[in-house]
Amino acid sequence: MGKRNPNGYGCVTKLKGNRSRPWVVKVTVYDDQGGSKQVPVGYAESEEKANILLAEYNNNPWDIDREKVTLAVLYQRWSQIKLPKLGKSNQQSLRSAFKHCSKYYGVKYRSLKSYQMQDCIDNCGCAYSTQWAIKNLFGHLDRFAFEIDLIDKMYSQITTAPPIPETTREPFTDEQIESLWKIKDEPWVDTVLIYLYTGFRLQELLGMKTEQVNMKEGYFSGGIKSASGKNRIVPIHPRIEPFVKALVDQGNTYLFSYQGKKISQTQYYQFWGEVMGKIEADKTPHEARHTFETRLDNAKGNRKCIDMLMGHKSKDVGNRVYNHKTIQQLKETINLLK
């Protein structure tokens, strides 16, 4: 046996069963009448990490009274323990998201409901990337609150952030595209440029498997949504070819991967929002698709080819036969993008 912890310091114990974080850190909490009970304040994958958590807790004790923890108190605690482990730009977007929740700072977190979270998202007065950041923040806070046994139900899972309304679609400006090329080596910028030079829908690239990319012939084959969208062929524009090759060479199942796995829409919106923050633009993946079409149209691309690239139904497309000649024409069309 190791040395015993001093009285009231708390303890570390191992939970039964097969868990990724089997070590639980418990501390003693006293109520008004002087009665005490042990409550979990964190979980860890190793005993050593659990002891570090316990030491951190004792350096900065947090008197958990589940009934009294407000949104603001939970956020403070989360931002000390969990936030530092996230990426820098992610930290920034979550911090600024919290400012939009001020109406509910004093609400006990246990009684915060999904419609109140949704209210913060819907009425933040900002565009969609901030709305996604608020949704993400509540996801983080809920997971943390669940982990420390503060809540039993994660309401953030039923909140929604809006898809961009059709009417406000504006193409990216040439300056915005230029700004992206200037920072092309920063995280996720390559994926934004791939959207801009392929015209794929958000889910089409997120679901694109590496095996659907034919580097030898230089095209993607993929798509969803409609008969005319499925299995369409989109040539790889020479400017994005190095990005696509680098992604294919990573050898993951999906072309766009995060920690080797497929990226969810919510997760990707976060990465996308970080890139938009860097170029000070508030654009969506769908606006990238819209930009692709507009730029080809402005470059006097053949309408039938543009429809085939977009996966649109078109009166004169007839049955889509992607023979060698057609693929050549699609390449010539896509190369009109400067």
mmCIF file of C-alpha atoms in Angstrom, residues 112-315:
data_model
loop_
_atom_site.group_PDB
_atom_site.id
_atom_site.type_symbol
_atom_site.label_atom_id
_atom_site.label_comp_id
_atom_site.label_asym_id
_atom_site.label_seq_id
_atom_site.Cartn_x
_atom_site.Cartn_y
_atom_site.Cartn_z
ATOM 1 C CA LEU A 112 -30.605 24.386 -18.257
ATOM 2 C CA LYS A 113 -32.752 22.946 -21.045
ATOM 3 C CA SER A 114 -32.136 22.478 -24.735
ATOM 4 C CA TYR A 115 -34.507 25.296 -25.736
ATOM 5 C CA GLN A 116 -32.357 27.737 -23.709
ATOM 6 C CA MET A 117 -29.189 26.500 -25.424
ATOM 7 C CA GLN A 118 -31.034 26.823 -28.722
ATOM 8 C CA ASP A 119 -32.032 30.381 -27.779
ATOM 9 C CA CYS A 120 -28.324 31.289 -27.438
ATOM 10 C CA ILE A 121 -27.648 29.776 -30.868
ATOM 11 C CA ASP A 122 -30.627 31.351 -32.636
ATOM 12 C CA ASN A 123 -30.392 34.815 -31.121
ATOM 13 C CA CYS A 124 -26.668 35.449 -30.980
ATOM 14 C CA GLY A 125 -27.068 37.898 -33.860
ATOM 15 C CA CYS A 126 -24.086 36.345 -35.611
ATOM 16 C CA ALA A 127 -23.710 34.289 -38.720
ATOM 17 C CA TYR A 128 -23.636 30.559 -38.930
ATOM 18 C CA SER A 129 -20.015 29.902 -37.887
ATOM 19 C CA THR A 130 -20.616 31.510 -34.461
ATOM 20 C CA GLN A 131 -23.865 29.552 -34.154
ATOM 21 C CA TRP A 132 -21.966 26.316 -34.741
ATOM 22 C CA ALA A 133 -19.358 27.391 -32.160
ATOM 23 C CA ILE A 134 -22.101 27.910 -29.519
ATOM 24 C CA LYS A 135 -23.574 24.500 -30.314
ATOM 25 C CA ASN A 136 -20.078 22.999 -29.958
ATOM 26 C CA LEU A 137 -19.486 24.755 -26.646
ATOM 27 C CA PHE A 138 -22.647 23.292 -25.115
ATOM 28 C CA GLY A 139 -21.537 19.874 -26.369
ATOM 29 C CA HIS A 140 -18.222 20.253 -24.500
ATOM 30 C CA LEU A 141 -19.880 21.556 -21.320
ATOM 31 C CA ASP A 142 -22.464 18.774 -21.353
ATOM 32 C CA ARG A 143 -19.816 16.071 -21.705
ATOM 33 C CA PHE A 144 -17.859 17.601 -18.813
ATOM 34 C CA ALA A 145 -20.970 17.988 -16.626
ATOM 35 C CA PHE A 146 -21.941 14.390 -17.396
ATOM 36 C CA GLU A 147 -18.460 13.195 -16.517
ATOM 37 C CA ILE A 148 -18.550 14.845 -13.079
ATOM 38 C CA ASP A 149 -22.068 13.520 -12.440
ATOM 39 C CA LEU A 150 -23.636 16.939 -12.554
ATOM 40 C CA ILE A 151 -26.279 15.959 -15.125
ATOM 41 C CA ASP A 152 -27.867 12.720 -16.308
ATOM 42 C CA LYS A 153 -29.058 13.926 -19.669
ATOM 43 C CA MET A 154 -27.169 15.796 -22.389
ATOM 44 C CA TYR A 155 -29.551 18.354 -23.816
ATOM 45 C CA SER A 156 -26.959 19.781 -26.201
ATOM 46 C CA GLN A 157 -27.445 16.732 -28.412
ATOM 47 C CA ILE A 158 -30.828 17.957 -29.542
ATOM 48 C CA THR A 159 -29.785 21.497 -30.413
ATOM 49 C CA THR A 160 -29.353 22.411 -34.050
ATOM 50 C CA ALA A 161 -27.321 24.984 -35.892
ATOM 51 C CA PRO A 162 -28.801 26.228 -39.127
ATOM 52 C CA PRO A 163 -27.810 25.361 -42.651
ATOM 53 C CA ILE A 164 -27.227 28.577 -44.573
ATOM 54 C CA PRO A 165 -30.405 29.958 -46.155
ATOM 55 C CA GLU A 166 -30.387 29.750 -49.968
ATOM 56 C CA THR A 167 -31.143 33.432 -50.417
ATOM 57 C CA THR A 168 -28.042 34.756 -48.714
ATOM 58 C CA ARG A 169 -25.616 32.733 -50.791
ATOM 59 C CA GLU A 170 -22.801 34.917 -51.993
ATOM 60 C CA PRO A 171 -19.787 33.552 -53.829
ATOM 61 C CA PHE A 172 -16.336 33.931 -52.284
ATOM 62 C CA THR A 173 -14.590 37.028 -53.607
ATOM 63 C CA ASP A 174 -11.305 36.757 -55.524
ATOM 64 C CA GLU A 175 -9.582 38.412 -52.537
ATOM 65 C CA GLN A 176 -10.941 35.777 -50.161
ATOM 66 C CA ILE A 177 -9.733 32.965 -52.425
ATOM 67 C CA GLU A 178 -6.357 34.691 -52.715
ATOM 68 C CA SER A 179 -6.151 34.955 -48.892
ATOM 69 C CA LEU A 180 -6.722 31.195 -48.660
ATOM 70 C CA TRP A 181 -3.864 30.485 -51.066
ATOM 71 C CA LYS A 182 -1.583 32.680 -48.938
ATOM 72 C CA ILE A 183 -2.194 30.462 -45.886
ATOM 73 C CA LYS A 184 -2.538 27.187 -47.793
ATOM 74 C CA ASP A 185 -0.219 25.307 -45.416
ATOM 75 C CA GLU A 186 -2.224 26.075 -42.292
ATOM 76 C CA PRO A 187 -4.537 23.350 -40.894
ATOM 77 C CA TRP A 188 -7.667 22.563 -42.923
ATOM 78 C CA VAL A 189 -7.110 25.331 -45.494
ATOM 79 C CA ASP A 190 -6.390 22.623 -48.090
ATOM 80 C CA THR A 191 -9.868 21.163 -47.543
ATOM 81 C CA VAL A 192 -11.542 24.554 -48.063
ATOM 82 C CA LEU A 193 -9.639 25.003 -51.336
ATOM 83 C CA ILE A 194 -10.652 21.492 -52.426
ATOM 84 C CA TYR A 195 -14.321 22.498 -51.922
ATOM 85 C CA LEU A 196 -13.739 25.633 -53.989
ATOM 86 C CA TYR A 197 -12.138 23.767 -56.880
ATOM 87 C CA THR A 198 -14.473 20.748 -57.015
ATOM 88 C CA GLY A 199 -17.960 22.090 -56.257
ATOM 89 C CA PHE A 200 -18.791 19.046 -54.124
ATOM 90 C CA ARG A 201 -21.535 19.265 -51.486
ATOM 91 C CA LEU A 202 -20.450 19.259 -47.833
ATOM 92 C CA GLN A 203 -21.407 15.626 -47.225
ATOM 93 C CA GLU A 204 -19.982 14.446 -50.557
ATOM 94 C CA LEU A 205 -16.417 15.280 -49.563
ATOM 95 C CA LEU A 206 -16.849 14.278 -45.916
ATOM 96 C CA GLY A 207 -18.054 10.867 -47.111
ATOM 97 C CA MET A 208 -15.518 10.538 -49.939
ATOM 98 C CA LYS A 209 -13.362 7.450 -49.552
ATOM 99 C CA THR A 210 -9.739 7.584 -50.624
ATOM 100 C CA GLU A 211 -10.414 4.767 -53.082
ATOM 101 C CA GLN A 212 -12.785 7.093 -54.995
ATOM 102 C CA VAL A 213 -9.856 9.287 -55.983
ATOM 103 C CA ASN A 214 -8.130 8.237 -59.170
ATOM 104 C CA MET A 215 -4.756 10.011 -59.062
ATOM 105 C CA LYS A 216 -3.539 8.273 -62.206
ATOM 106 C CA GLU A 217 -6.369 9.591 -64.389
ATOM 107 C CA GLY A 218 -6.711 12.727 -62.253
ATOM 108 C CA TYR A 219 -10.343 12.727 -61.107
ATOM 109 C CA PHE A 220 -12.720 12.114 -58.190
ATOM 110 C CA SER A 221 -15.664 9.802 -58.676
ATOM 111 C CA GLY A 222 -18.346 10.350 -56.107
ATOM 112 C CA GLY A 223 -21.422 12.251 -55.108
ATOM 113 C CA ILE A 224 -24.786 11.804 -53.453
ATOM 114 C CA LYS A 225 -28.264 13.235 -53.391
ATOM 115 C CA SER A 226 -29.713 12.447 -56.806
ATOM 116 C CA ALA A 227 -29.291 10.042 -59.677
ATOM 117 C CA SER A 228 -27.445 12.739 -61.595
ATOM 118 C CA GLY A 229 -25.248 13.469 -58.580
ATOM 119 C CA LYS A 230 -24.171 9.923 -57.791
ATOM 120 C CA ASN A 231 -20.894 8.568 -59.135
ATOM 121 C CA ARG A 232 -20.213 11.693 -61.094
ATOM 122 C CA ILE A 233 -16.727 12.414 -62.264
ATOM 123 C CA VAL A 234 -14.981 15.623 -61.229
ATOM 124 C CA PRO A 235 -11.451 16.142 -62.557
ATOM 125 C CA ILE A 236 -8.793 17.292 -60.078
ATOM 126 C CA HIS A 237 -7.794 20.884 -60.830
ATOM 127 C CA PRO A 238 -3.977 21.183 -61.143
ATOM 128 C CA ARG A 239 -3.800 23.732 -58.298
ATOM 129 C CA ILE A 240 -5.327 21.379 -55.725
ATOM 130 C CA GLU A 241 -3.580 18.257 -57.002
ATOM 131 C CA PRO A 242 -0.740 18.432 -54.399
ATOM 132 C CA PHE A 243 -3.303 18.660 -51.549
ATOM 133 C CA VAL A 244 -5.314 15.728 -52.871
ATOM 134 C CA LYS A 245 -2.198 13.627 -53.371
ATOM 135 C CA ALA A 246 -0.981 14.393 -49.810
ATOM 136 C CA LEU A 247 -4.374 13.377 -48.386
ATOM 137 C CA VAL A 248 -4.486 10.167 -50.437
ATOM 138 C CA ASP A 249 -0.938 9.330 -49.325
ATOM 139 C CA GLN A 250 -2.004 9.452 -45.656
ATOM 140 C CA GLY A 251 -3.689 6.139 -46.414
ATOM 141 C CA ASN A 252 -6.871 6.704 -44.384
ATOM 142 C CA THR A 253 -10.195 5.173 -45.421
ATOM 143 C CA TYR A 254 -11.720 8.625 -45.889
ATOM 144 C CA LEU A 255 -10.038 11.367 -47.889
ATOM 145 C CA PHE A 256 -10.779 13.962 -45.183
ATOM 146 C CA SER A 257 -9.922 12.387 -41.850
ATOM 147 C CA TYR A 258 -9.445 13.576 -38.305
ATOM 148 C CA GLN A 259 -7.241 11.362 -36.144
ATOM 149 C CA GLY A 260 -7.612 8.709 -38.839
ATOM 150 C CA LYS A 261 -11.418 8.669 -38.735
ATOM 151 C CA LYS A 262 -14.284 10.078 -40.755
ATOM 152 C CA ILE A 263 -15.145 13.667 -39.775
ATOM 153 C CA SER A 264 -18.651 14.511 -38.586
ATOM 154 C CA GLN A 265 -20.425 17.542 -39.992
ATOM 155 C CA THR A 266 -20.356 19.338 -36.613
ATOM 156 C CA GLN A 267 -16.626 18.701 -36.235
ATOM 157 C CA TYR A 268 -15.894 19.865 -39.772
ATOM 158 C CA TYR A 269 -17.914 23.065 -39.321
ATOM 159 C CA GLN A 270 -15.600 23.847 -36.430
ATOM 160 C CA PHE A 271 -12.462 23.430 -38.582
ATOM 161 C CA TRP A 272 -14.124 25.379 -41.403
ATOM 162 C CA GLY A 273 -15.046 28.203 -39.003
ATOM 163 C CA GLU A 274 -11.430 28.446 -37.827
ATOM 164 C CA VAL A 275 -10.222 28.893 -41.402
ATOM 165 C CA MET A 276 -12.926 31.481 -42.125
ATOM 166 C CA GLY A 277 -11.813 33.372 -39.002
ATOM 167 C CA LYS A 278 -8.273 33.567 -40.406
ATOM 168 C CA ILE A 279 -9.417 35.181 -43.659
ATOM 169 C CA GLU A 280 -12.159 37.178 -41.916
ATOM 170 C CA ALA A 281 -14.878 35.717 -44.119
ATOM 171 C CA ASP A 282 -18.181 34.206 -43.101
ATOM 172 C CA LYS A 283 -18.747 31.673 -45.824
ATOM 173 C CA THR A 284 -20.199 28.167 -45.832
ATOM 174 C CA PRO A 285 -19.186 24.987 -47.659
ATOM 175 C CA HIS A 286 -22.329 25.415 -49.725
ATOM 176 C CA GLU A 287 -21.183 28.865 -50.768
ATOM 177 C CA ALA A 288 -17.921 27.261 -51.917
ATOM 178 C CA ARG A 289 -19.992 25.011 -54.195
ATOM 179 C CA HIS A 290 -21.923 28.054 -55.401
ATOM 180 C CA THR A 291 -18.599 29.873 -56.026
ATOM 181 C CA PHE A 292 -17.313 26.976 -58.137
ATOM 182 C CA GLU A 293 -20.397 27.130 -60.362
ATOM 183 C CA THR A 294 -20.375 30.935 -60.622
ATOM 184 C CA ARG A 295 -16.680 31.065 -61.543
ATOM 185 C CA LEU A 296 -17.096 28.438 -64.270
ATOM 186 C CA ASP A 297 -20.121 30.274 -65.583
ATOM 187 C CA ASN A 298 -18.224 33.586 -65.624
ATOM 188 C CA ALA A 299 -15.382 31.883 -67.485
ATOM 189 C CA LYS A 300 -17.940 30.901 -70.176
ATOM 190 C CA GLY A 301 -17.717 27.193 -69.385
ATOM 191 C CA ASN A 302 -19.886 24.807 -71.409
ATOM 192 C CA ARG A 303 -23.234 24.626 -69.542
ATOM 193 C CA LYS A 304 -23.657 20.924 -70.135
ATOM 194 C CA CYS A 305 -20.217 20.258 -68.617
ATOM 195 C CA ILE A 306 -20.927 22.539 -65.631
ATOM 196 C CA ASP A 307 -24.167 20.632 -64.954
ATOM 197 C CA MET A 308 -22.297 17.337 -65.101
ATOM 198 C CA LEU A 309 -19.621 18.626 -62.696
ATOM 199 C CA MET A 310 -22.256 19.933 -60.281
ATOM 200 C CA GLY A 311 -24.338 16.756 -60.482
ATOM 201 C CA HIS A 312 -27.357 18.766 -61.611
ATOM 202 C CA LYS A 313 -30.103 17.411 -63.769
ATOM 203 C CA SER A 314 -29.889 19.098 -67.104
ATOM 204 C CA LYS A 315 -32.211 18.770 -70.077
#
